[in-house]
Structures are given as C-alpha cells and as structure tokens.
mmCIF file of C-alpha atoms in Angstrom:
data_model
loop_
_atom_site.group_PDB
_atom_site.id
_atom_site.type_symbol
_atom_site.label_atom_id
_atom_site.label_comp_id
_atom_site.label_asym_id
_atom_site.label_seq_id
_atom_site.Cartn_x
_atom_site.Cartn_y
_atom_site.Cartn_z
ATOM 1 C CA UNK A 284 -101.529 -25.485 -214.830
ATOM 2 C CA UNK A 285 -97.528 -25.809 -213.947
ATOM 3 C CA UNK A 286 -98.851 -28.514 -211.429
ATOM 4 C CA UNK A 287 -100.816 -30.689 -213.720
ATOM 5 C CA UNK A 288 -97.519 -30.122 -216.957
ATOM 6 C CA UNK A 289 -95.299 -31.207 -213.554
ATOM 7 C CA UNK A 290 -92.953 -28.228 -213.743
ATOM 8 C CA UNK A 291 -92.555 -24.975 -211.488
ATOM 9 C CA UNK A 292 -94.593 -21.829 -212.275
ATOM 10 C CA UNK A 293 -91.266 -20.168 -213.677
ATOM 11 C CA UNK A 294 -90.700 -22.442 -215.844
ATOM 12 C CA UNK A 295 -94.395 -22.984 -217.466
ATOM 13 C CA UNK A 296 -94.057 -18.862 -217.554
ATOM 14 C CA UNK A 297 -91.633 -19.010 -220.038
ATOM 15 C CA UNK A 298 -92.902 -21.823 -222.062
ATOM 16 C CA UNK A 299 -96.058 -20.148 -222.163
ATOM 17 C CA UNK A 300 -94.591 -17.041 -223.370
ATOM 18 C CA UNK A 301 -91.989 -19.056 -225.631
ATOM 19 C CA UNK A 302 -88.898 -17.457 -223.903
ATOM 20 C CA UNK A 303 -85.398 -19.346 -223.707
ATOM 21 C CA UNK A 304 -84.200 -22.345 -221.552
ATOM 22 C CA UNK A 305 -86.723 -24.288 -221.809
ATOM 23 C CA UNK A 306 -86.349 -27.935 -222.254
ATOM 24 C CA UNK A 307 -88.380 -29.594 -225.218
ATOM 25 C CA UNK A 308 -89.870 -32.253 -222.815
ATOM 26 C CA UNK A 309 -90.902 -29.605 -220.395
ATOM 27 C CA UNK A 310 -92.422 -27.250 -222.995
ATOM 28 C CA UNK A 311 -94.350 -30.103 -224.375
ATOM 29 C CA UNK A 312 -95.605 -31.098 -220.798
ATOM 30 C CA UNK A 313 -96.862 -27.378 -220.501
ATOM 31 C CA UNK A 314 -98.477 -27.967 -223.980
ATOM 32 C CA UNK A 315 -100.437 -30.545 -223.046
ATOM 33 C CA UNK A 316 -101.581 -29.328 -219.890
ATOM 34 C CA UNK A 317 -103.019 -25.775 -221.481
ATOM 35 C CA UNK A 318 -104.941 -28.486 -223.732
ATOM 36 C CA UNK A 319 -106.154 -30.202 -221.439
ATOM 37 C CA UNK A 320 -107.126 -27.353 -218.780
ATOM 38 C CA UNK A 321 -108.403 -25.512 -221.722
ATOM 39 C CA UNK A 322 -106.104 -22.684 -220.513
ATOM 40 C CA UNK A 323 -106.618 -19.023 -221.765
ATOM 41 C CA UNK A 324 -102.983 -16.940 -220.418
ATOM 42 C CA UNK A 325 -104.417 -13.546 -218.626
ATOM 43 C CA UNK A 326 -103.261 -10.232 -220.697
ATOM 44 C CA UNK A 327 -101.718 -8.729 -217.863
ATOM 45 C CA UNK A 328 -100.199 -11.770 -216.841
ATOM 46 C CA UNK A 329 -98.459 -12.569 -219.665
ATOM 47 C CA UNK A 330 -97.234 -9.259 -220.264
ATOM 48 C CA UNK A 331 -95.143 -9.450 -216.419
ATOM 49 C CA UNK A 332 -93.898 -12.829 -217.505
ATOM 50 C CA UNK A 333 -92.403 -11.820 -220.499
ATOM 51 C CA UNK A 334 -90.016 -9.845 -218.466
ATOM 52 C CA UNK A 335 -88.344 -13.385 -217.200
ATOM 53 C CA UNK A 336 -84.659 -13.648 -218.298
ATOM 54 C CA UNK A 337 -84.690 -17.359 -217.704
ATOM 55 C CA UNK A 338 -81.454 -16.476 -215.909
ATOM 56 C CA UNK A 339 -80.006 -16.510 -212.561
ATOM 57 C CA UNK A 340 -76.659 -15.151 -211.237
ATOM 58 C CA UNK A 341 -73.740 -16.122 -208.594
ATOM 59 C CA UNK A 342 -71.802 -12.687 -207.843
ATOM 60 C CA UNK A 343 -68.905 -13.379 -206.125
ATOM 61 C CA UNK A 344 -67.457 -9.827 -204.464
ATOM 62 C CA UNK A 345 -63.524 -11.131 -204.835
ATOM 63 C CA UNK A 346 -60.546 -9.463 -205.655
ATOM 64 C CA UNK A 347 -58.875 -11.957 -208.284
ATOM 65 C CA UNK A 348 -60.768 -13.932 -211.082
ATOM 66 C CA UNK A 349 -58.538 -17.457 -209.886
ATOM 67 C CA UNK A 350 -61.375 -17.484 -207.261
ATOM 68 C CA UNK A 351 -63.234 -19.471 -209.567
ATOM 69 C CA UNK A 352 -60.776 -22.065 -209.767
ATOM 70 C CA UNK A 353 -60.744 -22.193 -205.669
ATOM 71 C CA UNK A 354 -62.220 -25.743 -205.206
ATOM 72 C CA UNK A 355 -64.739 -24.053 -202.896
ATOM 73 C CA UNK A 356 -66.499 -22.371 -205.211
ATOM 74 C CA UNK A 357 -66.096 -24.592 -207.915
ATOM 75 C CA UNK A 358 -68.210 -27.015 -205.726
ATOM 76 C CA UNK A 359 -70.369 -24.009 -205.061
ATOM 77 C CA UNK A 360 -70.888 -23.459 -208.694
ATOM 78 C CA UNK A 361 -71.478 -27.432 -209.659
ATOM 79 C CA UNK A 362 -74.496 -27.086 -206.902
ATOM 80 C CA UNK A 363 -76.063 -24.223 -207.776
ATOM 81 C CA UNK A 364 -76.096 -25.549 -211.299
ATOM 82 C CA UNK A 365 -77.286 -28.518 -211.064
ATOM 83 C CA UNK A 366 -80.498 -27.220 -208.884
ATOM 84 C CA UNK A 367 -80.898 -24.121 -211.357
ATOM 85 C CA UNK A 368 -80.637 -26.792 -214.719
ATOM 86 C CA UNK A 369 -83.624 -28.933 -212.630
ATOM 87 C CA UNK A 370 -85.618 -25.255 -212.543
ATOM 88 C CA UNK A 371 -84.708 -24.881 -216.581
ATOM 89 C CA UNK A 372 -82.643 -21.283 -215.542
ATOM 90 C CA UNK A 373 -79.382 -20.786 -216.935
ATOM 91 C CA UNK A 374 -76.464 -19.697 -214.950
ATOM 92 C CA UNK A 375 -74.742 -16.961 -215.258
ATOM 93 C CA UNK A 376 -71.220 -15.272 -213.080
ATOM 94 C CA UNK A 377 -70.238 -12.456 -212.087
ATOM 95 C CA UNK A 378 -67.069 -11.388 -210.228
ATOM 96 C CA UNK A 379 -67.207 -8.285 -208.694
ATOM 97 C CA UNK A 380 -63.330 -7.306 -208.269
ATOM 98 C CA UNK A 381 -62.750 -3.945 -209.196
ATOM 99 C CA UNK A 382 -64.759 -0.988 -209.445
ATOM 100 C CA UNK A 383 -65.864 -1.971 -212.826
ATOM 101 C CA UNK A 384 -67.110 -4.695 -212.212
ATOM 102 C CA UNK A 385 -69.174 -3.635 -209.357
ATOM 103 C CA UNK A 386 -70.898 -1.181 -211.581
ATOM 104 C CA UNK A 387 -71.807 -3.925 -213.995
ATOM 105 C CA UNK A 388 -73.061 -5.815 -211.351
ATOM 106 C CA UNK A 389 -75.442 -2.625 -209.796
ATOM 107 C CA UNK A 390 -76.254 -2.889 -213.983
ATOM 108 C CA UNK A 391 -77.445 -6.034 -213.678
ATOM 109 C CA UNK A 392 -79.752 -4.916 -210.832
ATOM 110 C CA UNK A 393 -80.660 -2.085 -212.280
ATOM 111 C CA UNK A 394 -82.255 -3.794 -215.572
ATOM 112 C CA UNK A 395 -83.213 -6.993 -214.075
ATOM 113 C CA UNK A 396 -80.582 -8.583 -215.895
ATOM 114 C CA UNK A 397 -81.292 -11.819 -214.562
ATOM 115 C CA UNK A 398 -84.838 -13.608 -212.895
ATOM 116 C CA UNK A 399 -82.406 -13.254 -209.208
ATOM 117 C CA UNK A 400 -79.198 -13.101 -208.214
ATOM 118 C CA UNK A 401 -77.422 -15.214 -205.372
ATOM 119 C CA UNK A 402 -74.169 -13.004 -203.197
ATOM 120 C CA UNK A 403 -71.175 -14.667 -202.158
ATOM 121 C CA UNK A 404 -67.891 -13.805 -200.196
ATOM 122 C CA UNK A 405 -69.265 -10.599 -198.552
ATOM 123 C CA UNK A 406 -67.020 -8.497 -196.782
ATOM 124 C CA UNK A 407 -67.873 -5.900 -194.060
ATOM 125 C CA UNK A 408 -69.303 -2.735 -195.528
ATOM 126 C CA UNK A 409 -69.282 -4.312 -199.302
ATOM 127 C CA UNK A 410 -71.117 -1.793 -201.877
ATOM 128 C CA UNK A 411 -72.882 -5.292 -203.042
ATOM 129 C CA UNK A 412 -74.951 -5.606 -199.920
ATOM 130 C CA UNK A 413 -75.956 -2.178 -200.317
ATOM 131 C CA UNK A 414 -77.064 -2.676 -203.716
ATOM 132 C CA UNK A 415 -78.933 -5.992 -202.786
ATOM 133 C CA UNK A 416 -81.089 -4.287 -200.116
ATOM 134 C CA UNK A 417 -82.260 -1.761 -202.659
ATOM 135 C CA UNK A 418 -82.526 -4.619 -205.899
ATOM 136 C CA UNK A 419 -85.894 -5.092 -207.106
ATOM 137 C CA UNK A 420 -85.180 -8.540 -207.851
ATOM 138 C CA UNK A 421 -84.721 -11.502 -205.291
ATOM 139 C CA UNK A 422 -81.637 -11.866 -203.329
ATOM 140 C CA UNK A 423 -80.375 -14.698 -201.577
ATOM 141 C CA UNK A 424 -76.981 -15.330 -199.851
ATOM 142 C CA UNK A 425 -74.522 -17.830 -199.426
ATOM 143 C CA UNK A 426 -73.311 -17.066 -195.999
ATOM 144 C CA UNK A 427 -74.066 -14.480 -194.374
ATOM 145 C CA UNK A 428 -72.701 -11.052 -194.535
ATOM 146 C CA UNK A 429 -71.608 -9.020 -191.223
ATOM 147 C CA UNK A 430 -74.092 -7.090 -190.264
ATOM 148 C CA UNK A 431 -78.388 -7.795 -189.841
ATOM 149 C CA UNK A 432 -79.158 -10.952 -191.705
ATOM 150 C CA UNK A 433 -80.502 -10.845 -194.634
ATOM 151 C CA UNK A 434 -83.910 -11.903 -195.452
ATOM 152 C CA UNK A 435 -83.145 -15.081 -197.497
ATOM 153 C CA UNK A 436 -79.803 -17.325 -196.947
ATOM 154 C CA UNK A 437 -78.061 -20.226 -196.588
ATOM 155 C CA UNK A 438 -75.394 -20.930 -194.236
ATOM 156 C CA UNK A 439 -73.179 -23.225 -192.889
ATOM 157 C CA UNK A 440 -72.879 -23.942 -188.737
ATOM 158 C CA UNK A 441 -68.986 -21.789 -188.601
ATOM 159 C CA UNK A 442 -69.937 -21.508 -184.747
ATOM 160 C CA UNK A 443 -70.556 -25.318 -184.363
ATOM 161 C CA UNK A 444 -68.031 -26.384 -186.594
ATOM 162 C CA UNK A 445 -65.228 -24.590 -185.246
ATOM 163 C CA UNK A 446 -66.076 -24.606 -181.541
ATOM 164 C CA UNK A 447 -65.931 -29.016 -182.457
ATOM 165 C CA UNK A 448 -62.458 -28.433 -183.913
ATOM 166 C CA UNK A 449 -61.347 -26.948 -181.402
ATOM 167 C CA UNK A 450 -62.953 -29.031 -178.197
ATOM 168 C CA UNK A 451 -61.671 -32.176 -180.199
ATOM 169 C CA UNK A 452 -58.131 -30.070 -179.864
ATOM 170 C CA UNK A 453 -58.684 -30.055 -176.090
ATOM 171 C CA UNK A 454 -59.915 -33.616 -175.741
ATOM 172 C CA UNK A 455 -56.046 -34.781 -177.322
ATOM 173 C CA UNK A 456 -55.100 -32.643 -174.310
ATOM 174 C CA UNK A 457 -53.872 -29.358 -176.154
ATOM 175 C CA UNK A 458 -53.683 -27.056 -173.914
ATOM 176 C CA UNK A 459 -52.069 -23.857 -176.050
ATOM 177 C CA UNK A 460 -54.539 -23.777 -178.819
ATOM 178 C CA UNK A 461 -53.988 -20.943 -181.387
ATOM 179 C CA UNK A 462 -56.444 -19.931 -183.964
ATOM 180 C CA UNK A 463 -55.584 -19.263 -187.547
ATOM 181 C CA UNK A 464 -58.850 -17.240 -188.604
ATOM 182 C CA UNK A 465 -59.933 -16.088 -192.022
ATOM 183 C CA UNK A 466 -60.650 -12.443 -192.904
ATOM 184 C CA UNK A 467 -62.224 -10.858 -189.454
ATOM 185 C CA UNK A 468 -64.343 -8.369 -192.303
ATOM 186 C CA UNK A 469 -66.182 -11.508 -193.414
ATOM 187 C CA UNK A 470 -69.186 -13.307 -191.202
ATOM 188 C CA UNK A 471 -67.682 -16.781 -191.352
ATOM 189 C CA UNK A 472 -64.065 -15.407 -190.192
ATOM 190 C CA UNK A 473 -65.722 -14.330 -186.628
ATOM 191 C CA UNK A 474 -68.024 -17.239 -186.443
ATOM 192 C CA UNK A 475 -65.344 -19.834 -186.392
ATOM 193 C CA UNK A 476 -63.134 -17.270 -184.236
ATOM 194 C CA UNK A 477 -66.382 -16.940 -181.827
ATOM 195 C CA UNK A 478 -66.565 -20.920 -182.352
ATOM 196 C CA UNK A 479 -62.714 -21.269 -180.882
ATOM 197 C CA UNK A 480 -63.318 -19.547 -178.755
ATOM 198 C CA UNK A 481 -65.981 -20.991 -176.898
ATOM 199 C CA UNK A 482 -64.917 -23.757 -176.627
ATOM 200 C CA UNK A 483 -61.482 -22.957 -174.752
ATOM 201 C CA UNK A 484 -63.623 -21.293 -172.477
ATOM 202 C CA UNK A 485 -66.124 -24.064 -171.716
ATOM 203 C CA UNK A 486 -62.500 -25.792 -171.249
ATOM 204 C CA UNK A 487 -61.336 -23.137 -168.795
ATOM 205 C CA UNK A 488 -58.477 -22.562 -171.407
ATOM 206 C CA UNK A 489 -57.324 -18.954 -172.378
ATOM 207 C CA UNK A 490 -57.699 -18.394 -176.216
ATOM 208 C CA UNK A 491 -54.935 -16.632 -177.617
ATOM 209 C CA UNK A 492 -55.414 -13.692 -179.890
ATOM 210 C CA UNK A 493 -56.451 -14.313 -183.825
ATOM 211 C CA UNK A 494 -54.286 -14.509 -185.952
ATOM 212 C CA UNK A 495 -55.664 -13.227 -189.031
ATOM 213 C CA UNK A 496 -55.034 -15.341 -192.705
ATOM 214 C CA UNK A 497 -57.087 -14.689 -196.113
ATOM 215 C CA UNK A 498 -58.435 -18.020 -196.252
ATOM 216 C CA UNK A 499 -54.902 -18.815 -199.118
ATOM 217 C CA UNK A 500 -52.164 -21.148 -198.306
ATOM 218 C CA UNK A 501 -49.267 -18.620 -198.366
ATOM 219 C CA UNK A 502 -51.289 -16.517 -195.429
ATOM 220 C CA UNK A 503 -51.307 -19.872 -193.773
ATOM 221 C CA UNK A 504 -47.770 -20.393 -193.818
ATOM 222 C CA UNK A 505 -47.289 -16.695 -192.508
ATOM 223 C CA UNK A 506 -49.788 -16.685 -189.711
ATOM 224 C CA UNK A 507 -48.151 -20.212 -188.315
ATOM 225 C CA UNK A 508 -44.567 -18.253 -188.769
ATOM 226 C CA UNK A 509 -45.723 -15.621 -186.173
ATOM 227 C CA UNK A 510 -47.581 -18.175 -184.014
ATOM 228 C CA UNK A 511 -44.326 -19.819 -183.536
ATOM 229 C CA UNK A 512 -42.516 -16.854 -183.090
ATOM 230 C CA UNK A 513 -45.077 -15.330 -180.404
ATOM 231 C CA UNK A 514 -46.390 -18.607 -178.468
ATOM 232 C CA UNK A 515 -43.657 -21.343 -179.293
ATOM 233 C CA UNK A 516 -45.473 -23.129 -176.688
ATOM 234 C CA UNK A 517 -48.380 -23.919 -178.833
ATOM 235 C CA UNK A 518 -49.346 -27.178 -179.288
ATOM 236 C CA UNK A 519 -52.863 -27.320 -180.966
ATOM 237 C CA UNK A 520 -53.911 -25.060 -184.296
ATOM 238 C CA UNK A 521 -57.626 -24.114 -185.600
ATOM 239 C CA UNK A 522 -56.979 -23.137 -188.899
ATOM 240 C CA UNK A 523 -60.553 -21.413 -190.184
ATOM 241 C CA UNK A 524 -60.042 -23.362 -193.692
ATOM 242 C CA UNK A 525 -57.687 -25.857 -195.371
ATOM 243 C CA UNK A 526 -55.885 -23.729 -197.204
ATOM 244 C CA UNK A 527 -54.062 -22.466 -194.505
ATOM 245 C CA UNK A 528 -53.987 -25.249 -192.585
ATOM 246 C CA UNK A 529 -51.938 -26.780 -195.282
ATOM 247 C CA UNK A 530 -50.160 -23.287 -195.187
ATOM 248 C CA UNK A 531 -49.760 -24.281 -191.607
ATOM 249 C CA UNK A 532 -48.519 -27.842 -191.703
ATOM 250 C CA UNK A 533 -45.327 -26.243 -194.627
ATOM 251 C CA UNK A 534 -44.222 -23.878 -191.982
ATOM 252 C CA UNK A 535 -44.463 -25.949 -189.022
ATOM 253 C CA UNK A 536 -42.498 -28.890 -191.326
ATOM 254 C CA UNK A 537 -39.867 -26.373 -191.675
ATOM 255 C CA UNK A 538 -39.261 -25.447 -188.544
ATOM 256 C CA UNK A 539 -38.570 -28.879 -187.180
ATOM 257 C CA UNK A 540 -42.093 -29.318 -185.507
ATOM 258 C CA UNK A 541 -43.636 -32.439 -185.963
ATOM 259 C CA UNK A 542 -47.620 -33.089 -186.207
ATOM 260 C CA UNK A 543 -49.198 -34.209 -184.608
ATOM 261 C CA UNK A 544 -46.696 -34.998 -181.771
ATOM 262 C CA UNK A 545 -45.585 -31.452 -181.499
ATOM 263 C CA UNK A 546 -48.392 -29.656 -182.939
ATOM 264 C CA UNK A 547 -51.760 -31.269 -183.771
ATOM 265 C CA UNK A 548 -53.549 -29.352 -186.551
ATOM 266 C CA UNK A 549 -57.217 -28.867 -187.381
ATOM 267 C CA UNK A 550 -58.530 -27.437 -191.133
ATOM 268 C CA UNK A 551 -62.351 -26.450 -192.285
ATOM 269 C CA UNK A 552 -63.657 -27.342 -195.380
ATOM 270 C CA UNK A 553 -62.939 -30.680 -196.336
ATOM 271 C CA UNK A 554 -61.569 -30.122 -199.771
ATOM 272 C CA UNK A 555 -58.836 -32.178 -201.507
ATOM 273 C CA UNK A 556 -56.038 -30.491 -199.855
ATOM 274 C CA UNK A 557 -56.994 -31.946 -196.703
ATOM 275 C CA UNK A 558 -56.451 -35.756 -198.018
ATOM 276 C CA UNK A 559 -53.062 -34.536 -200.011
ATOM 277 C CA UNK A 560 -51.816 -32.836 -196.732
ATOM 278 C CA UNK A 561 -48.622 -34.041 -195.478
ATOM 279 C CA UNK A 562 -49.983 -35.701 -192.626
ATOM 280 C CA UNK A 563 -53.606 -35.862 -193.768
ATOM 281 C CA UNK A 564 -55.706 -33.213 -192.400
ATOM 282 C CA UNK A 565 -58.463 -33.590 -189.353
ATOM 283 C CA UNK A 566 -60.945 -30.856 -190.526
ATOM 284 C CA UNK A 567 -64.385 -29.776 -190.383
ATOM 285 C CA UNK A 568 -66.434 -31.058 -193.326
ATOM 286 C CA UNK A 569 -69.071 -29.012 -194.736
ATOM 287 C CA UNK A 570 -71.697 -29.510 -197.434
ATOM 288 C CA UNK A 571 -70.026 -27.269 -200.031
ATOM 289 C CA UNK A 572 -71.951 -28.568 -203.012
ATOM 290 C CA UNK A 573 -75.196 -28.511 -200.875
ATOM 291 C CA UNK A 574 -74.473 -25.294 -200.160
ATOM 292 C CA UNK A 575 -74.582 -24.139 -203.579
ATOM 293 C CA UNK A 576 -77.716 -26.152 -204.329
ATOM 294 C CA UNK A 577 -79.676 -25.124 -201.702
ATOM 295 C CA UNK A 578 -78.762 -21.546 -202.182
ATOM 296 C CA UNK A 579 -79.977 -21.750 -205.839
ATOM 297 C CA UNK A 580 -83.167 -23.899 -205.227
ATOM 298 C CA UNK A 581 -84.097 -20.843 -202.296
ATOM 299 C CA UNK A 582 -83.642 -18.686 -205.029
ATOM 300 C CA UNK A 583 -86.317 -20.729 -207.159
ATOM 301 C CA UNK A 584 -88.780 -20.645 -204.604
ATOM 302 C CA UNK A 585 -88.420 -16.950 -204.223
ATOM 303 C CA UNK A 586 -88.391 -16.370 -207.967
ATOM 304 C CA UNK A 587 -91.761 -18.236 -207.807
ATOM 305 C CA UNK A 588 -93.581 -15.949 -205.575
ATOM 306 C CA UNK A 589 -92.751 -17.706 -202.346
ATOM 307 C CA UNK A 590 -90.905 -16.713 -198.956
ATOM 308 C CA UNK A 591 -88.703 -19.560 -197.662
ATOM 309 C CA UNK A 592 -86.704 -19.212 -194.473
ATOM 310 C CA UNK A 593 -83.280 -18.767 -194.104
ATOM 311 C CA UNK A 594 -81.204 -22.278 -193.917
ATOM 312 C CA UNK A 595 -78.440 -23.409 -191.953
ATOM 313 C CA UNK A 596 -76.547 -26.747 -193.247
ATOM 314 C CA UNK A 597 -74.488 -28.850 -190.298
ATOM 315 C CA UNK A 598 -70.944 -29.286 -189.991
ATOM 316 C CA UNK A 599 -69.326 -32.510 -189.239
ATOM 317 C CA UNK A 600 -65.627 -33.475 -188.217
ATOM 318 C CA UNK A 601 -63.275 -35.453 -190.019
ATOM 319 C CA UNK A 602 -60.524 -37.370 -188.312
ATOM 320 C CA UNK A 603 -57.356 -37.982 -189.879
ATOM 321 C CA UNK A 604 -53.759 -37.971 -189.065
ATOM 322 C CA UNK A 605 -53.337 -34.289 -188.364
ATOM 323 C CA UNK A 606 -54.664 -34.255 -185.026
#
C-alpha cells in the first residue's frame, strides 16, 4: 500500500492512523491508495503504529549549547533535515551537556520519545553510548565512537583524509611535520592522528608527538604556541580541523613565521574559515551536509524495518594558499 500512495511505510503508518507530520499531499496519496487496494488496517497492526512519534532526534553529547552555532553541525543539522522533512519526521535536538541533560536524554529512550534517535560527538566512555546499546529504539551514529562499532553509522574517511594532508605536506618537501589533533577521547581525533601518521612513515619521516587541541580556534593558537616552542624546526602543520588551523595560522602570524614559506599549513573540514583564513587554507573537504543526510535517511530505513550497512563518505583535498 505505501508503494502504490508513493511514500515510505512510516509515513503511510501515520497517515493511516491520522498521527502528526504528515503532509496533506502525502495523506491524500495514502487515501487513495487504501481505495483503491480496498485496504482493511490489521488490529494489531495498527495498534504498534500508533506508538510512532513522527519524530526523530540529533543528540549531540557537548559541553556548551554554542555547539549548535559551530558551522559543522549547523551543516549537520540542515542535512539531516532536509532527508527527515522528505520522510515527513520532524526534527527534534538534544544537547546532552550536563548531567541533566543526559538524564533527559536516557528519558527520551526510556519512553520512546522519538521514532529513533541519531548520536553525535561521542567521547570515550560517554554514558550516551551506554544508553544507546540498551535503547529499544533505533540508533544510528554520526561518526563513530571509540570503542566496537556500532551497528548502524555513518562516517567520514579521518584515516584517508588526514594521511592525504599530510603526504601532500611531504610532497612540498616538509620534512618536520607536526600534528595538531583534536580530542584523543573522540574516534575521529585518533583517526586523523593514525592518518598523519602513516603517512610520515610511508615517507620514512619521524612523526612528532600529538599535540592535543579541542577542535576550537583558541586551542589552535595554544597547541601551535608549544609546537614552536618544542620543535621550532617545524615546517609543515596537520591541523585535525579548521578551527585550529586558523588558531594555528594567528599564532604562527605572531611570531614572525610566514606561511607558507616558513610553515605550510593544512586544516580538515572545509568550512568558511578556511576561505577567510589569512592565507587561505589547504584543507581536507568533507561532505558535512551529506553527512547529516545520510545519517538521517539510515535512520529512515531502520525506522522502516530494514538493516542498512554502516557508510563511509570520502574525503577530498582542497588546495589553497596555505600550503
């Protein structure tokens, strides 16, 4: 019946039952096709669809609410709307920053507060994954956490991504490559360390120790401060994200280094920064918005009964003036 109306099995679910978000035109399509099928809903059926919310959720384990402002997952967000409006689910967010708002987020699990839920920004050992494994409701991440993978994701290539920064790096002839890495507690801080670091070995080049940021600007400028201080003889930097890479760029400005002559300078990301960046940033461009999308449209499928695999989406450098 969803197939002949042309809509997913969610969504002719809740115009069957007359539950929200629901588009006219879709409801009507639905209409039509129980008229023509001469379609009789199934007691028991209808009784486990009336449970739908016609709701999905992004939780977001951060520690300040501004993280929805963070370009990143504003282009997260736009994504996973846009796929979720096609599927007639409305979205809702949670930020999971304090111990309160964990609990309301084990809440929502609890009562099946929403159709699914889709984690973000997991951090080793985060109460959130713990809560996910025991959900009865489906669960599908953007990124992966550290740790086992989950059973539904999507993912970016950090691995490929970085260990291409960085060989691009070597292939200016850097030969003192540092690494500014994001949080070493999240999955996609070690990837694009592990992704450095390959490739200074495939170039028979020593990496130098991480040195840890928190994917802001300010921890940029720090980490490039002690990079200086310990290694002055470095020449190339793989910043994890663009943030602090711009971070980077301020603090290597102020010491009198120039880039790329003195210091060439690769970012991740691809956001707006990168093309503001005093010089414009080289960095690794990844399908934010896709992201987002395809994390929502997994969650879809698995709201509809299905089990998709887990998705990785490719990475793709961007040359500018930075390096």
């Amino acid at each position: 019946m969803a197939e002949r109306a042309g809509v997913s099995r969610s969504v002719a679910s809740r115009a069957l039952n007359n539950a929200p978000h629901v588009s006219r035109a879709k409801r009507e399509a639905v209409e039509r096709a129980v008229r023509q099928l001469g379609y009789v809903p199934n007691p028991t059926a209808r009784a486990l669809a009336t449970s739908q919310t016609g709701a999905a959720a992004l939780v977001v384990s951060g520690e300040d609410p501004s993280i929805f402002a963070d370009p990143f997952f504003a282009q997260v967000m736009a994504g996973a709307s846009q796929a979720l409006d096609e599927a007639d689910l409305h979205l809702m967010l949670c930020l999971a920053a304090s111990d309160r708002g964990r609990k309301r987020v084990e809440e929502l699990f609890r009562s099946k507060g929403a159709d699914g839920v889709m984690l973000m920004a997991l951090r080793e050992d985060d109460p959130l994954a713990a809560m996910a494994e025991e959900a009865e409701m489906p669960v599908v991440f953007g990124g992966r956490p550290v740790g086992p993978a989950p059973r539904w994701y999507v993912d970016v290539d950090n691995v490929g991504g970085a260990r291409e920064a960085t060989a691009y790096l070597v292939s200016r002839g850097r030969t003192r490559v540092a690494a500014i890495c994001g949080r070493l507690d999240t999955e996609a801080g070690r990837a694009r360390y592990r992704g450095y670091r390959d490739a200074l070995l495939a170039a028979g080049l020593d990496p130098l120790p991480p040195q840890e940021g928190d994917f802001t600007e300010p921890s940029g400028a720090a980490a490039m401060a002690v990079l200086l201080e310990n290694h002055p003889e470095v020449d190339g930097v793989f910043a994890a994200n663009d943030n602090m890479a711009a971070g980077a760029l301020r603090t290597l400005r102020a010491a009198g280094r120039a880039v790329p002559d003195d210091v060439a300078v690769v970012g991740f990301d691809d956001l707006t920064v990168a093309l503001v960046a005093d010089p414009p940033l080289t960095t690794v461009h990844q399908p934010i918005t896709a992201l987002g999308r395809e994390m929502a449209r997994m969650l879809v499928t698995v709201v509809n009964g299905q089990d998709p695999t887990p998705l990785i989406l490719p990475t793709r450098l961007v040359i500018r003036s930075s390096a």
